[in-house]
Coordinates of C-alpha atoms in Angstrom, one line a residue:
M1 CA 28.8 -261.7 13.3
D2 CA 31.9 -259.6 12.3
G3 CA 32.7 -256.0 13.3
Q4 CA 31.3 -254.6 10.0
S5 CA 27.9 -256.4 10.5
I6 CA 27.8 -255.2 14.1
G7 CA 28.4 -251.7 13.0
A8 CA 25.7 -251.9 10.4
L9 CA 23.3 -253.3 12.9
W10 CA 24.2 -250.5 15.3
D11 CA 23.6 -247.9 12.6
R12 CA 20.3 -249.4 11.8
V13 CA 19.1 -249.4 15.4
T14 CA 20.3 -245.9 16.4
G15 CA 19.9 -244.1 13.0
A16 CA 17.0 -241.9 12.1
Q17 CA 14.2 -243.1 9.9
P18 CA 11.9 -241.0 7.6
A19 CA 8.9 -239.5 9.4
P20 CA 5.7 -241.3 8.4
H21 CA 2.8 -239.7 6.5
G22 CA 0.5 -237.6 8.6
W23 CA -2.5 -239.9 7.7
L24 CA -0.6 -242.8 9.3
V25 CA -0.1 -240.8 12.5
L26 CA -3.7 -239.9 12.7
A27 CA -4.9 -243.4 11.8
T28 CA -2.8 -245.0 14.5
G29 CA -4.0 -242.4 17.0
A30 CA -7.6 -243.2 16.2
A31 CA -7.0 -246.9 16.4
A32 CA -5.3 -246.5 19.8
L33 CA -8.2 -244.4 21.1
L34 CA -10.7 -247.0 19.9
A35 CA -8.7 -249.8 21.7
V36 CA -9.1 -247.8 24.9
V37 CA -12.7 -246.6 24.8
A38 CA -14.3 -249.8 23.3
R39 CA -14.9 -252.0 26.3
P40 CA -14.5 -255.4 24.5
L41 CA -11.1 -254.3 23.1
W42 CA -10.1 -252.7 26.4
R43 CA -10.5 -256.0 28.2
V44 CA -7.6 -257.3 26.1
T45 CA -5.5 -254.3 25.4
R46 CA -5.4 -253.2 29.1
N47 CA -2.8 -256.0 29.6
A48 CA -0.3 -253.7 27.9
V49 CA -0.9 -251.0 30.4
T50 CA -0.7 -253.5 33.2
I51 CA 2.7 -254.6 32.0
A52 CA 3.9 -251.0 32.1
H53 CA 2.2 -250.4 35.5
E54 CA 3.8 -253.3 37.2
G55 CA 7.1 -252.7 35.5
G56 CA 7.0 -249.2 37.0
H57 CA 6.5 -250.6 40.5
G58 CA 9.4 -253.1 39.9
L59 CA 11.8 -250.5 38.6
A60 CA 11.0 -248.1 41.5
A61 CA 11.6 -250.9 44.0
L62 CA 15.0 -251.6 42.5
L63 CA 16.0 -248.0 42.3
T64 CA 15.1 -247.3 45.9
G65 CA 17.1 -250.3 47.2
R66 CA 14.2 -252.6 47.9
T67 CA 14.4 -256.3 47.2
L68 CA 12.2 -257.2 44.2
T69 CA 11.0 -260.8 44.5
G70 CA 8.7 -261.0 41.6
I71 CA 5.9 -259.7 39.3
R72 CA 2.7 -261.4 38.5
L73 CA 0.3 -260.5 35.6
H74 CA -3.2 -261.9 35.7
S75 CA -5.7 -262.7 32.9
D76 CA -8.2 -260.2 34.4
T77 CA -5.6 -257.5 33.6
S78 CA -4.7 -257.0 37.2
G79 CA -1.1 -257.4 38.4
L80 CA 1.0 -257.7 41.6
T81 CA 4.6 -256.6 42.3
L82 CA 6.2 -258.0 45.4
S83 CA 9.2 -256.4 47.1
Y84 CA 10.7 -256.4 50.5
G85 CA 12.3 -253.6 52.5
Q86 CA 11.3 -250.8 54.9
P87 CA 7.5 -250.9 55.2
T88 CA 7.4 -247.1 55.3
G89 CA 9.6 -244.2 54.1
P90 CA 10.5 -242.7 50.7
G91 CA 11.4 -246.0 49.1
M92 CA 8.0 -247.5 49.8
V93 CA 6.2 -244.3 48.7
L94 CA 8.0 -244.1 45.4
T95 CA 7.4 -247.8 44.7
A96 CA 3.7 -247.5 45.4
A97 CA 3.4 -244.3 43.4
A98 CA 5.3 -245.5 40.3
G99 CA 2.6 -247.8 39.0
Y100 CA 0.1 -245.3 37.6
I101 CA 2.9 -242.8 36.7
A102 CA 5.0 -245.3 34.7
P103 CA 2.7 -245.8 31.7
P104 CA 2.2 -242.1 30.8
L105 CA 5.9 -241.4 31.3
L106 CA 6.8 -244.3 29.1
G107 CA 4.3 -243.1 26.5
L108 CA 5.9 -239.7 26.6
G109 CA 9.4 -241.2 26.2
C110 CA 8.2 -243.1 23.2
A111 CA 6.7 -239.9 21.7
A112 CA 10.0 -238.1 22.2
L113 CA 11.9 -240.8 20.3
L114 CA 9.4 -240.7 17.5
A115 CA 9.6 -236.9 17.3
A116 CA 13.3 -237.5 16.8
D117 CA 12.6 -240.1 14.1
R118 CA 14.2 -242.9 16.1
I119 CA 11.5 -245.5 15.2
T120 CA 13.8 -248.6 15.2
L121 CA 15.5 -247.5 18.4
L122 CA 12.1 -247.3 20.1
L123 CA 11.3 -250.8 19.0
W124 CA 14.6 -252.2 20.2
L125 CA 14.5 -250.4 23.5
T126 CA 11.0 -251.8 24.1
I127 CA 12.3 -255.3 23.5
A128 CA 15.2 -254.7 26.0
L129 CA 12.7 -253.4 28.6
L130 CA 10.5 -256.5 28.1
L131 CA 13.4 -258.8 28.5
A132 CA 14.4 -257.1 31.7
L133 CA 10.9 -257.5 33.0
L134 CA 10.7 -261.1 31.8
V135 CA 13.2 -262.4 34.4
R136 CA 11.1 -261.0 37.2
I137 CA 7.8 -262.6 36.1
R138 CA 6.6 -265.3 38.4
N139 CA 3.5 -266.8 36.8
A140 CA 2.6 -268.5 33.5
F141 CA 0.2 -265.9 32.2
G142 CA 2.6 -263.1 32.9
F143 CA 5.4 -265.0 31.2
L144 CA 3.3 -265.6 28.1
S145 CA 2.1 -262.0 27.9
V146 CA 5.6 -260.6 28.0
I147 CA 7.0 -263.2 25.6
L148 CA 4.2 -262.5 23.0
A149 CA 4.7 -258.7 23.4
G150 CA 8.4 -259.0 22.9
A151 CA 8.0 -261.3 19.9
A152 CA 5.6 -258.9 18.3
F153 CA 8.1 -256.0 18.6
F154 CA 11.0 -258.2 17.4
L155 CA 9.2 -259.5 14.3
V156 CA 8.1 -256.0 13.4
S157 CA 11.5 -254.5 13.9
W158 CA 13.3 -257.2 12.0
Y159 CA 11.0 -258.1 9.2
G160 CA 8.6 -255.2 8.9
T161 CA 8.8 -252.6 6.2
A162 CA 9.6 -249.0 7.2
E163 CA 5.9 -248.1 7.1
V164 CA 4.9 -251.1 9.2
Q165 CA 7.5 -250.3 11.8
A166 CA 6.3 -246.7 11.9
G167 CA 2.7 -247.7 12.2
F168 CA 3.4 -250.2 15.0
A169 CA 5.6 -247.7 16.9
Y170 CA 3.1 -244.9 16.7
L171 CA 0.2 -247.2 17.6
G172 CA 2.0 -248.3 20.7
S173 CA 3.0 -244.8 21.7
W174 CA -0.6 -243.4 21.2
F175 CA -2.0 -246.4 23.1
L176 CA 0.2 -245.8 26.2
L177 CA -0.7 -242.1 26.2
F178 CA -4.5 -242.7 25.8
G179 CA -4.4 -245.9 27.9
S180 CA -2.9 -244.2 30.9
V181 CA -5.9 -242.1 31.5
R182 CA -8.7 -244.7 31.7
P183 CA -7.1 -246.9 34.6
V184 CA -7.0 -243.8 36.8
L185 CA -10.7 -243.0 36.2
E186 CA -11.5 -246.7 36.8
L187 CA -9.5 -246.5 40.1
Q188 CA -11.5 -243.6 41.4
Y189 CA -14.8 -245.2 40.3
Q190 CA -13.8 -248.3 42.3
R191 CA -12.8 -246.2 45.3
R192 CA -16.2 -244.3 45.2
R193 CA -17.9 -247.7 45.3
G194 CA -15.8 -248.7 48.3
E195 CA -13.8 -251.3 46.4
G196 CA -10.4 -249.7 46.3
G197 CA -9.3 -250.1 49.9
D198 CA -6.0 -251.8 48.9
S199 CA -5.4 -249.7 45.8
D200 CA -2.1 -247.8 45.2
A201 CA -3.8 -244.5 46.1
D202 CA -5.1 -245.8 49.4
Q203 CA -1.8 -247.5 50.3
L204 CA -0.1 -244.1 49.6
A205 CA -2.7 -242.4 51.8
R206 CA -1.8 -244.8 54.7
L207 CA 1.9 -244.3 54.1
T208 CA 1.9 -240.5 53.8
G209 CA -1.3 -239.2 55.4
V210 CA -2.1 -237.5 52.1
P211 CA -5.7 -238.3 51.1
G212 CA -6.2 -241.0 48.4
L213 CA -8.1 -238.6 46.2
A214 CA -5.0 -236.3 46.1
W215 CA -2.9 -239.2 44.8
V216 CA -5.6 -240.1 42.2
T217 CA -5.5 -236.4 41.1
L218 CA -1.7 -236.6 40.8
F219 CA -2.0 -239.7 38.6
L220 CA -4.7 -238.2 36.4
V221 CA -2.8 -234.9 36.0
T222 CA 0.4 -236.8 35.1
A223 CA -1.5 -238.8 32.5
L224 CA -3.3 -235.8 31.0
V225 CA -0.1 -233.7 30.8
C226 CA 1.8 -236.6 29.2
L227 CA -1.0 -237.1 26.7
A228 CA -1.1 -233.4 25.8
V229 CA 2.7 -233.1 25.4
G230 CA 3.0 -236.5 23.7
A231 CA 0.3 -235.7 21.2
H232 CA 2.0 -232.4 20.4
W233 CA 5.2 -234.3 19.6
L234 CA 3.6 -237.0 17.6
L235 CA 1.4 -234.9 15.4
P236 CA 3.2 -233.6 12.3
E237 CA 3.7 -229.8 12.1
D238 CA 3.7 -229.7 8.3
P239 CA 0.1 -229.9 6.9
A240 CA 1.6 -231.0 3.6
S241 CA 2.5 -234.4 5.3
F242 CA -1.1 -235.3 5.3

């Protein structure tokens, strides 16, 4: 690939694309909400939230100087991130807290890129993040899940029309924003039933002395704030776009 081709590719990735029609933004939002609230769909789509959740744990572990040994994604939509370092202290707290905070923040970041009409850049950044995660995956199901997700983003970004790319990007952003709320509610439901003893919130309670319910509240407030701000950025301001 010569310099001119590289420059053209760079311009394609970093340049702005036309904003999609308002009906497409609403349609993808409705589809994402359905994928979260419909139990049969959620059993499958929740894997995407798990990828972001475990990726958040992994990134926080690396940023705080812990040794990240691997990430596992399971077919029941659960996951496990293993890291070594000080068993207590700020690094361990940030690593434990990052799981439920990562998906809504990632969704908010996606919404910010889409508000700036950087659709292609969003798709390629997602591919880069999935590749970075892939090298840390330590089980077959997790490897397959990340490969399939990355392949979907690549195919859409390389072969999809502008409208297909926009629809895919908006659908993913809406899904992260909506999909970040339900796992927190499920977490508290499990805790009320006495099944969440090893959850992130309860680990944080043991590490900090702050009650687990306070951590669940933090996770939920983060998800709801990101949803509200992200929706404001995603929804078109001009009624004529509908």
